[in-house]
Coordinates of C-alpha atoms and ligand atoms in Angstrom, one line a residue:
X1 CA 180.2 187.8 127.3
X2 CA 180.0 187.5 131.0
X3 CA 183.6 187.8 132.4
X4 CA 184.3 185.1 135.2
X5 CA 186.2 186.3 138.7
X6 CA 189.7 184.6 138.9
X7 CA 189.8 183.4 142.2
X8 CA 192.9 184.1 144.2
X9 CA 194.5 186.3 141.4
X10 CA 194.9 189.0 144.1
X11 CA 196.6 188.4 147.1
X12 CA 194.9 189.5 149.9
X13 CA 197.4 187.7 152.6
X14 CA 201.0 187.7 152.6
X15 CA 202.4 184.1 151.7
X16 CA 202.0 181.3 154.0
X17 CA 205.2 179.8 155.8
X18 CA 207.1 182.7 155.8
X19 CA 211.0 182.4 158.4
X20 CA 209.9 184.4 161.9
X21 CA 212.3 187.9 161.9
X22 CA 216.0 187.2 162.8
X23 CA 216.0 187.4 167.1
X24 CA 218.1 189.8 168.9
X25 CA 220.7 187.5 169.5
X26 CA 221.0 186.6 165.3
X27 CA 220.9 190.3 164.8
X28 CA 223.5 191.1 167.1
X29 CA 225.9 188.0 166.2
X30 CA 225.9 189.4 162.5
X31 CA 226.4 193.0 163.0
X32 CA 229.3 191.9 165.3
X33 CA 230.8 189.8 162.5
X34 CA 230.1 192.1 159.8
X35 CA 230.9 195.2 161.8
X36 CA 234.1 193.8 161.4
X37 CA 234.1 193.8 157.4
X38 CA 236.6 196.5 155.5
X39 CA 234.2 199.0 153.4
X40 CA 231.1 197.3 154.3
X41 CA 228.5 200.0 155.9
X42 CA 226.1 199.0 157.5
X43 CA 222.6 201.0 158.5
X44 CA 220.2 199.5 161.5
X45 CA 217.3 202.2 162.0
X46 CA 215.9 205.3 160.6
X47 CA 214.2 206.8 157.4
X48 CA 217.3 205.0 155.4
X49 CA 216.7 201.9 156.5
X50 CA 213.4 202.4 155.6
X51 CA 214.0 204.1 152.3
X52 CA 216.2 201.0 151.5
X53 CA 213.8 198.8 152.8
X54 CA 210.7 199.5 149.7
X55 CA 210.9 200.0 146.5
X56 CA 207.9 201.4 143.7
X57 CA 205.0 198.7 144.6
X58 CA 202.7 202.0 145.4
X59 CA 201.6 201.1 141.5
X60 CA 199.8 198.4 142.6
X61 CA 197.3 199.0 145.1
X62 CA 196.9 195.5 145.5
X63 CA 200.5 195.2 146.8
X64 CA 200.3 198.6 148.7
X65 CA 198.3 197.5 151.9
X66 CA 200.3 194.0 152.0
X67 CA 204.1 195.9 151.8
X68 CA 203.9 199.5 153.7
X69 CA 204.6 197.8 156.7
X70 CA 207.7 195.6 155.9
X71 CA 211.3 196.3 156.2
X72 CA 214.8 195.2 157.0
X73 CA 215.9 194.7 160.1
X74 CA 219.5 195.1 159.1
X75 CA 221.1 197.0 155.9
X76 CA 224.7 196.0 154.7
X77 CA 225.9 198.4 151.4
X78 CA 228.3 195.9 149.7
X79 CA 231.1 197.0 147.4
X80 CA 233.0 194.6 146.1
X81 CA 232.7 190.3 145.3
X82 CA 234.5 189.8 149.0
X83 CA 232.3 191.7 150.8
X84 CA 229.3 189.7 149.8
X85 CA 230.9 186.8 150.7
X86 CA 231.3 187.6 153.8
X87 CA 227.5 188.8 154.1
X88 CA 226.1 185.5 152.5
X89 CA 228.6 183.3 155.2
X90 CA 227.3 185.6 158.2
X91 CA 223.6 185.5 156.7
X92 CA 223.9 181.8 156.4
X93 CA 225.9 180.8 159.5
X94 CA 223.2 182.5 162.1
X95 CA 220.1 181.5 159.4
X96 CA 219.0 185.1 159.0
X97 CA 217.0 185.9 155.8
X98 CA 219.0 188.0 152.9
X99 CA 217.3 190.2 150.2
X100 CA 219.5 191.6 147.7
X101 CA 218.3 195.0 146.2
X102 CA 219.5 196.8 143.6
X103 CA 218.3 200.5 143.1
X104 CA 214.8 199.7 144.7
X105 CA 213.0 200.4 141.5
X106 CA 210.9 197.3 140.9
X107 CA 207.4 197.9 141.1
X108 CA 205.7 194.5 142.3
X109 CA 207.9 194.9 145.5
X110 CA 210.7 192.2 144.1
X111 CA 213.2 193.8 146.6
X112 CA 210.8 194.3 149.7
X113 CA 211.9 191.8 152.2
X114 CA 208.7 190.1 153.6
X115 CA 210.5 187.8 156.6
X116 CA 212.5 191.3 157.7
X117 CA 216.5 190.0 157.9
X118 CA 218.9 191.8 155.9
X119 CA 218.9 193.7 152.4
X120 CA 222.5 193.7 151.0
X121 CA 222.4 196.8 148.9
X122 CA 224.6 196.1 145.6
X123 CA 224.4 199.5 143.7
X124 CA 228.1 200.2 144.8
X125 CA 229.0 196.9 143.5
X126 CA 229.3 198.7 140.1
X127 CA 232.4 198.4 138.0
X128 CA 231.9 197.6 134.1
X129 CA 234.7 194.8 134.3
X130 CA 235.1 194.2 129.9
X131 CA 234.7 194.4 126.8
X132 CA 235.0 191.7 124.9
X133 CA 236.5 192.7 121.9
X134 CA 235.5 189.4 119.5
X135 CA 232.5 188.8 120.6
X136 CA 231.4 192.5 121.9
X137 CA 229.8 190.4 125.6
X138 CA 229.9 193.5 127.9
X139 CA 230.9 192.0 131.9
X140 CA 229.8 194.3 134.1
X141 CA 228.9 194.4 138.6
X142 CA 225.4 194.2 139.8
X143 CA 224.8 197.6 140.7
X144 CA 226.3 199.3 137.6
X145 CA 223.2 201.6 136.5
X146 CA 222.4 200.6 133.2
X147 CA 222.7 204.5 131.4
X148 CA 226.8 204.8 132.9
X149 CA 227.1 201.5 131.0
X150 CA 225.1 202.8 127.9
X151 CA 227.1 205.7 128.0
X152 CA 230.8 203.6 129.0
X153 CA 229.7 201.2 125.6
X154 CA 228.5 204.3 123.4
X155 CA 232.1 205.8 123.4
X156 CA 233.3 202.2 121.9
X157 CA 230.4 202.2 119.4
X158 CA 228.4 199.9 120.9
X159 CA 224.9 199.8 123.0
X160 CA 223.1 198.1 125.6
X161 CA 220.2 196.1 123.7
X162 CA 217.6 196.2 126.1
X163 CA 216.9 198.8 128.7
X164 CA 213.6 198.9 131.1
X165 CA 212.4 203.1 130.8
X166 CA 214.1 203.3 134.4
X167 CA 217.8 203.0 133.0
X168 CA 218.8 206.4 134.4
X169 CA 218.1 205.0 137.9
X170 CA 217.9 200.9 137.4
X171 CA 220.8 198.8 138.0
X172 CA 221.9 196.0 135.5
X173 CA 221.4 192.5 137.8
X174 CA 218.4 194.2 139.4
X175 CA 216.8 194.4 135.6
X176 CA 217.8 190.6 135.2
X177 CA 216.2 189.5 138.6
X178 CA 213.2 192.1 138.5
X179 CA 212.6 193.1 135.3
X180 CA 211.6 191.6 131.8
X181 CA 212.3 194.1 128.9
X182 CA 211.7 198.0 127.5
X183 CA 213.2 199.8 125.2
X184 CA 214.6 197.6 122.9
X185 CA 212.2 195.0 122.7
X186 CA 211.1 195.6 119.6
X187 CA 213.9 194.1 118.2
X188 CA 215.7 191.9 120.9
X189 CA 212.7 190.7 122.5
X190 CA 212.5 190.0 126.5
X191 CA 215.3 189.1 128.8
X192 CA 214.3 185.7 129.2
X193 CA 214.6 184.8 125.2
X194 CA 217.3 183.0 124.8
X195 CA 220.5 185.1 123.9
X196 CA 219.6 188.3 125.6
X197 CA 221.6 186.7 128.9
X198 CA 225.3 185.5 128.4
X199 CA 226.0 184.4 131.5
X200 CA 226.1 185.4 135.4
X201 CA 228.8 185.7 138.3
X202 CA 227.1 184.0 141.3
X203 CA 227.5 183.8 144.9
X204 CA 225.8 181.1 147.1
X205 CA 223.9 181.7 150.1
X206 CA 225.9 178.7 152.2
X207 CA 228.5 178.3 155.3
X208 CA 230.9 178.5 152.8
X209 CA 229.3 180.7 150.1
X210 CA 231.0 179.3 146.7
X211 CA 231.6 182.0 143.6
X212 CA 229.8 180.5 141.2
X213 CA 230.6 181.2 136.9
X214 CA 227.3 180.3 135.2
X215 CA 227.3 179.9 131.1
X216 CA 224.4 181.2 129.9
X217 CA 222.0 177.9 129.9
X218 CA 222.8 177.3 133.6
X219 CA 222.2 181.4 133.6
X220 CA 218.4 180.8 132.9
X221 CA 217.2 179.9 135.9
X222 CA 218.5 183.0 137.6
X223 CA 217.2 185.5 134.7
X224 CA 213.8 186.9 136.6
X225 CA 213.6 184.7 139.6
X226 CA 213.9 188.2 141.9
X227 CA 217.1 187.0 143.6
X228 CA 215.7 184.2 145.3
X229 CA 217.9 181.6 144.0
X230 CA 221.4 183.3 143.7
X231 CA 223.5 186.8 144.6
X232 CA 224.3 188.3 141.0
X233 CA 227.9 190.1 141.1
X234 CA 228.1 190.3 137.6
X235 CA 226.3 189.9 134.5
X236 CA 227.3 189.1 131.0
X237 CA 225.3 190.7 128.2
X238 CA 225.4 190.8 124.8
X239 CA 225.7 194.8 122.9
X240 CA 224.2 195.7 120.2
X241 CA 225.9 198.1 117.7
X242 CA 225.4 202.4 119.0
X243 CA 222.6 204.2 116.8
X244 CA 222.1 207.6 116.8
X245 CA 218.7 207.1 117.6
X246 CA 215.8 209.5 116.3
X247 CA 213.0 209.9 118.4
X248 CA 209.5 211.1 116.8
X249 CA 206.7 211.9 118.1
X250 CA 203.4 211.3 115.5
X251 CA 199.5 212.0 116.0
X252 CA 197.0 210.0 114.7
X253 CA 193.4 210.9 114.3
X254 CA 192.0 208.4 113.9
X255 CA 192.7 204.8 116.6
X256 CA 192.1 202.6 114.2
X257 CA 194.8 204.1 111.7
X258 CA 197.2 204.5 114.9
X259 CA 196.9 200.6 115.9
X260 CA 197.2 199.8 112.1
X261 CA 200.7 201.5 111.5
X262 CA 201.8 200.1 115.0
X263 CA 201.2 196.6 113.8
X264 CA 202.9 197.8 110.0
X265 CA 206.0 199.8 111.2
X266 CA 207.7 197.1 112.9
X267 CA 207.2 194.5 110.1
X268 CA 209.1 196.6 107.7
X269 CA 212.8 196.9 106.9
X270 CA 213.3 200.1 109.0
X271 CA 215.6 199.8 111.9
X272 CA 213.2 201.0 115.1
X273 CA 214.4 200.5 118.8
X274 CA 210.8 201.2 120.1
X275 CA 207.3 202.2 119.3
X276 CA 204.7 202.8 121.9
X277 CA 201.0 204.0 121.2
X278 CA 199.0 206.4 123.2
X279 CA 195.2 206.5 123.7
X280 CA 194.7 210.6 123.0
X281 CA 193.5 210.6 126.8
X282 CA 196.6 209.7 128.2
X283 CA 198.7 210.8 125.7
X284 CA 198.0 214.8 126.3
X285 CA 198.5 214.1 130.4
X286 CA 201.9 213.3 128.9
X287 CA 204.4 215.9 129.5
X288 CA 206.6 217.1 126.8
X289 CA 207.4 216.4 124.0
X290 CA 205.0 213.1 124.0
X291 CA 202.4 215.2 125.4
X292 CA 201.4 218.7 125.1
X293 CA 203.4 220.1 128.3
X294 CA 203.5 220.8 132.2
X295 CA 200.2 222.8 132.0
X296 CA 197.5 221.1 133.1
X297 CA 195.2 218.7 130.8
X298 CA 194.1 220.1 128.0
X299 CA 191.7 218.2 125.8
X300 CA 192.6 215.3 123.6
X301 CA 193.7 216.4 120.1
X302 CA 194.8 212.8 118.8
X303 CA 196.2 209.5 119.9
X304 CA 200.5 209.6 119.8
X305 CA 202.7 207.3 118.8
X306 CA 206.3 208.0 119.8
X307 CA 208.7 206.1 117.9
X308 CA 213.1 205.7 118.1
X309 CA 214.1 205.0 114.4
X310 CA 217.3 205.1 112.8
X311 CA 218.8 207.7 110.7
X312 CA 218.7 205.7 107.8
X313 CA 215.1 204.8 108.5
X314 CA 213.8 208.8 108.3
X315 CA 213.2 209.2 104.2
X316 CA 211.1 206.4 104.5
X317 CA 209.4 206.5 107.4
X318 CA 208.0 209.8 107.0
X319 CA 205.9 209.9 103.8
X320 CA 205.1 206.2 105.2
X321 CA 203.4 207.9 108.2
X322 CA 201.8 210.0 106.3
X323 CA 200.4 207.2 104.2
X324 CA 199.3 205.9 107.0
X325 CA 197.4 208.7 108.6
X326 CA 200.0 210.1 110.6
X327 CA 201.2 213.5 111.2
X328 CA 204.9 214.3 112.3
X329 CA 204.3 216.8 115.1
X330 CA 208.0 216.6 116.7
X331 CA 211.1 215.5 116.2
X332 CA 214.7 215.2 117.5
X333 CA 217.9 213.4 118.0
X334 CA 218.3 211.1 121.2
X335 CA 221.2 212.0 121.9
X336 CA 221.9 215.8 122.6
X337 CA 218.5 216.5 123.3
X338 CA 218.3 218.3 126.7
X339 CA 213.9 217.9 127.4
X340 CA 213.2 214.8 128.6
X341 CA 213.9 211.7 126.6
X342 CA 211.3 209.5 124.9
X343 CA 212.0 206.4 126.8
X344 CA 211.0 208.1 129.8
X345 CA 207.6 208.6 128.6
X346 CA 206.7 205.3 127.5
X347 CA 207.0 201.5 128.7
X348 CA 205.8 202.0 133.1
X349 CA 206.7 205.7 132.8
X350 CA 203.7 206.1 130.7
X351 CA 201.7 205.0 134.1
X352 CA 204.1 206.8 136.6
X353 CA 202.9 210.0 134.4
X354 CA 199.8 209.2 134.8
X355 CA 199.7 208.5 138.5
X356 CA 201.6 212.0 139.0
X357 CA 198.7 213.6 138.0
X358 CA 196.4 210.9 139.6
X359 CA 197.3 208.7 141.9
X360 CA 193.8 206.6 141.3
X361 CA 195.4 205.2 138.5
X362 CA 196.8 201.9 138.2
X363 CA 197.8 199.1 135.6
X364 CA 198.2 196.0 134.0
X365 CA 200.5 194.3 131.4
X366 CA 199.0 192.0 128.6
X367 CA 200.3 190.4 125.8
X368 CA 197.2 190.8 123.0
X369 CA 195.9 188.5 120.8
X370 CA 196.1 189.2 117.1
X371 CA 194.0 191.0 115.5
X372 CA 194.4 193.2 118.4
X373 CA 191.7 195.1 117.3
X374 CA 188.5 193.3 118.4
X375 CA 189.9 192.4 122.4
X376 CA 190.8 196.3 122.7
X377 CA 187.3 196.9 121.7
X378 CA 185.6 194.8 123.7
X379 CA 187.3 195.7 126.4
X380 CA 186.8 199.4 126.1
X381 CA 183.3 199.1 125.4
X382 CA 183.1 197.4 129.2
X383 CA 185.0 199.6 131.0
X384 CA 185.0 203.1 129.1
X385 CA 187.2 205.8 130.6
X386 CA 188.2 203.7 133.4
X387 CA 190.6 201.9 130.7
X388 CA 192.9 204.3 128.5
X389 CA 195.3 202.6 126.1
X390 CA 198.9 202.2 126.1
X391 CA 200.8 200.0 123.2
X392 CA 204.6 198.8 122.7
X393 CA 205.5 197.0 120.1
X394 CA 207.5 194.0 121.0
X395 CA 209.0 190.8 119.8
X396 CA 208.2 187.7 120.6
X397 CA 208.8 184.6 119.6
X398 CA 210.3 185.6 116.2
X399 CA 207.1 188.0 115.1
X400 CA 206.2 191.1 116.1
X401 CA 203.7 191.7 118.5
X402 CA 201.7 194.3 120.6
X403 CA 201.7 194.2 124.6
X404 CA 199.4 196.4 126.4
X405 CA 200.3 198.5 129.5
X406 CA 196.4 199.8 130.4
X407 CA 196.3 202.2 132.5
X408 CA 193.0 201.1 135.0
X409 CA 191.4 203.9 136.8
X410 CA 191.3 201.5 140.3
X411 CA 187.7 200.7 141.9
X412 CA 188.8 198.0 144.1
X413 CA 189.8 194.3 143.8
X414 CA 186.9 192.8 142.3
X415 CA 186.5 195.3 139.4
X416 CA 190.2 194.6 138.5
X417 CA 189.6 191.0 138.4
X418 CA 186.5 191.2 137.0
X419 CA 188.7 192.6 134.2
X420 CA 191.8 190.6 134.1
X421 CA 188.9 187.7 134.3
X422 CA 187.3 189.5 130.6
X423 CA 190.5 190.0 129.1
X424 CA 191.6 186.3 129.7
X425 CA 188.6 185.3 128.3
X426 CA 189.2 187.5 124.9
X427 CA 192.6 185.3 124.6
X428 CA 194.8 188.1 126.3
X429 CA 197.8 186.8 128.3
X430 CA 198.6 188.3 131.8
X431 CA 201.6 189.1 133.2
X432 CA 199.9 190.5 136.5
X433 CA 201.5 193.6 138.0
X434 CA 199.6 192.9 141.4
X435 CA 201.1 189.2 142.6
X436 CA 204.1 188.9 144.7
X437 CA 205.9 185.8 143.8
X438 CA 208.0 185.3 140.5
X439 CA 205.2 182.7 139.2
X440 CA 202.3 184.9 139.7
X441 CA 203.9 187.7 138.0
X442 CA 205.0 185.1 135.2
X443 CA 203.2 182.8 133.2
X444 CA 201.5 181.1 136.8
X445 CA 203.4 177.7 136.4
X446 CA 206.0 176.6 138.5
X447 CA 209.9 176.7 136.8
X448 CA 211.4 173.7 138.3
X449 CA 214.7 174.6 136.8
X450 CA 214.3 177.9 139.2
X451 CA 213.2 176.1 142.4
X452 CA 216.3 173.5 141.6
X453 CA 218.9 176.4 141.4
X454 CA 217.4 177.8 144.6
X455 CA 217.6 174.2 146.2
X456 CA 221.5 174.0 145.0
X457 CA 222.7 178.1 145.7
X458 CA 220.0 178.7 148.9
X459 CA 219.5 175.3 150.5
X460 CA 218.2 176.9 153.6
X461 CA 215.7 179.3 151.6
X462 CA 216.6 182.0 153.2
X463 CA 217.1 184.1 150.0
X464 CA 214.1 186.7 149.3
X465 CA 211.8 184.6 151.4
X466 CA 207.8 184.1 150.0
X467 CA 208.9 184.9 146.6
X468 CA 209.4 181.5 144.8
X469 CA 206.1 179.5 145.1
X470 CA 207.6 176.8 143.6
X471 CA 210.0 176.5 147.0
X472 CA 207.3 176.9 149.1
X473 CA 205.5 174.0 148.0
X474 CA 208.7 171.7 148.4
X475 CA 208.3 170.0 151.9
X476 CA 211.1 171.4 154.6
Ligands
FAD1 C1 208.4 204.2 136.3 C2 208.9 202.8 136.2 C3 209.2 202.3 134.9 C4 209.6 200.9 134.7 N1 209.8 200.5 133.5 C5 210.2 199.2 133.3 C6 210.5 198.7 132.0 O1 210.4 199.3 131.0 N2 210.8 197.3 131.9 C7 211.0 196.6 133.0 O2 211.4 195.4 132.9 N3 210.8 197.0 134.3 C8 210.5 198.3 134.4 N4 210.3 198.8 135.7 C9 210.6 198.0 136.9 C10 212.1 198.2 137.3 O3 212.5 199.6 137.2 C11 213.1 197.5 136.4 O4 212.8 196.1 136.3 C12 214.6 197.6 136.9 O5 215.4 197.1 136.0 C13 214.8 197.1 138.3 O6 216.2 197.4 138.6 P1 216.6 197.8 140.1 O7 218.1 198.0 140.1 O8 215.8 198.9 140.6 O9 216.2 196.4 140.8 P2 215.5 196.3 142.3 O10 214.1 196.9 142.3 O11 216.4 196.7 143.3 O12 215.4 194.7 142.3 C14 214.6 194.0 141.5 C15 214.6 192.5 141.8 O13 215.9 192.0 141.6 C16 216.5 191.5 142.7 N5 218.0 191.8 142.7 C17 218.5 193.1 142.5 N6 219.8 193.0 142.5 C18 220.1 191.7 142.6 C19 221.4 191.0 142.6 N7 222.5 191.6 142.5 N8 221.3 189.6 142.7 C20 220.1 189.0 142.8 N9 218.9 189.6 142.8 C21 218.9 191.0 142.7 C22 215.8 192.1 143.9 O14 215.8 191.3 145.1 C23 214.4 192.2 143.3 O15 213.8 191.0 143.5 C24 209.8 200.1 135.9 C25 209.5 200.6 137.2 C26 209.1 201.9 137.3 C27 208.8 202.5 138.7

């Protein structure tokens, strides 16, 4: 089969019809009114600004060339509801350009501000506000990082239910404007299924910003549109019940026998919170305990599957692995353990292992077709040791699925879609890790629902500028 190029896939260009940078005079009129702000800091220059300016799109060296260069012009750290609206009327009263960032760990470059302006910083804005004790809806600020509120709902017995691999550093509104699921996702699916967002505290970029409560349908628009049609101050999620999770770390022989119990496992009874699969190649450049330690990398001894299961689940899952051609090489509570945690090997930390030890490395994230079998074949026998494996098990639409996370040694644009072009082509969908706007990153179609909740909470567009095709298409 000869793979067809997928014109335009790549940006080569920033996006067209981006605001000109705020002028002296804007810049100076809202550091004068904001200056004036209790508890707001603001930062103008230096390697903060800069630092606060980018966050992890070096994965993509696509993005890389288009980004370096960008930053803020103006950086206001927010703390609490008030303060933001003050920055959103100042922002909006002299028509300067606002990016909201949470902790910067978005890896397309959701948070990079492309028309300079000012990134309001919300990590301070972090306070876990209630539990509700009925119907167990955690309210929590934006910039609450989503392990304190793990760890706040695990002394009341219950759990966040979805978790990208970055929880230690990522903040809860910056995972429902950036990101799209993780750990978890085995069971709960992705963010943007319906239930897995309650509802959303929202401030509007206007003269008068308004405070906005959104139920959870009216919440949709917001979930994954990268801040460019609303401020988050708080989100409502729903919990899920604390488990002691077990994490296990199992080698496989043989691939196919690996890919087999990853498509089994999750279909069973057993209560798993995650199951990712390792091509042996990457798998031993994996450091402990997924991998086979800090010491260079050593030659492949089998492909790994590193699995959280319940306690409950462990008398049956372990002569089931066995069945299944899997050997138990490790094991250990979550929680307690002091090495580093599963979850932090698997979902993107899988690549930003892999990029540690070699920065050539790269990636993409496809949903495969089932059987999974014959597009992971064909695609290997193309591209060889340029693509190495890298499984989750997800949910998706009610059943159980398999997304890839390939890791793609990078020889340059055309190679990469020359791929993405053969693994469309195989009935693989692409959620493109290179593109710069929420659609392009998405399913490619325009939301209209999220371009009408930019047009009602940003009717200046001045929110995350070049990020919302869908608004740039609208005639101004
Ligand atoms: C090693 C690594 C592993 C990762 N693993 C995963 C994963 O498993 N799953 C996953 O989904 N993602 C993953 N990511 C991407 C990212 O870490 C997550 O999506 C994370 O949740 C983003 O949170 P953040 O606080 O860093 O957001 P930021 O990067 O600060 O922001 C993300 C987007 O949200 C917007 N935003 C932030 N806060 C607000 C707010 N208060 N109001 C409106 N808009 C806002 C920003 O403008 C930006 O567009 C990974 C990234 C890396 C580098």
């Amino acid at each position: 089969m000869t793979a067809q190029p997928v014109p335009d896939l790549l940006p080569s260009e920033l996006p067209a019809g981006l605001p000109p940078l705020a002028t002296a005079q804007q810049l100076a009129a809202i550091t004068a009114e904001l200056g004036g702000v209790s508890g707001l800091r603001l930062v103008s220059s230096g390697a903060e600004l800069e630092r606060l300016s980018h966050d992890r799109f070096d994965y993509s060296p696509v993005l890389a060339p288009l980004l370096r260069g960008k930053r803020a012009q103006l950086i206001v750290q927010a703390t609490t509801t008030d303060q933001v609206l003050r920055v959103a009327k100042a922002c909006a009263r002299h028509a300067v350009a606002l990016t909201v960032r949470g902790a910067g760990t978005g890896n397309y470059g959701q948070c990079v501000p492309l028309a300079g302006g000012v990134v309001l910083d919300l990590s301070g804005l972090n306070r876990l506000r209630r539990l509700d004790p009925l119907s167990n809806i955690v309210t929590v600020e934006a910039g609450c990082l989503l392990a304190d509120l793990d760890r706040r709902l695990g002394a009341l017995g219950r759990a966040v239910r979805l978790a990208p691999s970055t929880w230690r550093s990522a903040t809860a509104a910056g995972f429902i404007a950036g990101g799209s699921g993780g750990i978890g996702s085995l069971r709960f699916g992705f963010l943007r299924d319906p239930g897995n967002l309650v509802g959303l505290e929202v401030v509007t970029l206007e003269p008068e910003p308004r405070l906005l409560q959104l139920d959870a349908p009216a919440s949709r628009a917001l979930n994954h549109a990268y801040g460019t049609n609303g401020i988050l101050t708080a989100v409502h999620l729903p919990t899920a019940a604390a488990v002691a999770w077990q994490q296990l770390v199992v080698d496989f022989e043989s691939w196919d026998a690996a890919l087999a119990a990853a498509r089994l496992l999750p279909a069973t009874a057993l209560l798993l919170n995650s199951l990712c699969l390792l091509e042996a190649p990457v798998a031993h450049c994996m450091p402990a305990p997924g991998g086979s330690g800090p010491g260079g990398c050593p030659q492949a001894r089998g492909h790994r599957m590193l699995v959280l299961a319940a306690p409950d689940a462990l008398s049956t899952l372990e002569p089931l692995l066995a069945e299944l051609g899997g050997t138990l090489v490790w094991q250990a509570a979550e929680q307690g353990d002091r090495g580093l945690p599963l979850r932090e090997l698997s979902w993107n930390h899988t690549t930003l292992h892999m990029r540690a030890r070699d920065p050539g490395w790269t990636y993409l994230q496809l949903l495969l077709p089932q059987p999974e079998a014959p597009a992971l074949g064909a695609l290997k026998q193309r591209w060889g040791d340029d693509l190495l494996w890298h499984l989750e098990g997800v949910r998706q639409q009610g059943g159980q699925r398999l997304v890839a996370l390939p890791l793609v040694r990078w020889r340059g644009a055309a190679a990469l879609e020359s791929l993405i072009g053969q693994a469309r082509d195989l009935g693989v969908m692409l959620f493109n890790p290179h593109a710069l706007t929420v659609e392009d990153g998405g399913l490619g179609v325009i939301d209209a629902d999220q371009v009408a909740a930019k047009a009602a909470h940003d009717p200046a567009g001045l929110l995350n500028p070049g990020k919302l095709r869908g608004w740039a298409k609208l005639p101004h």
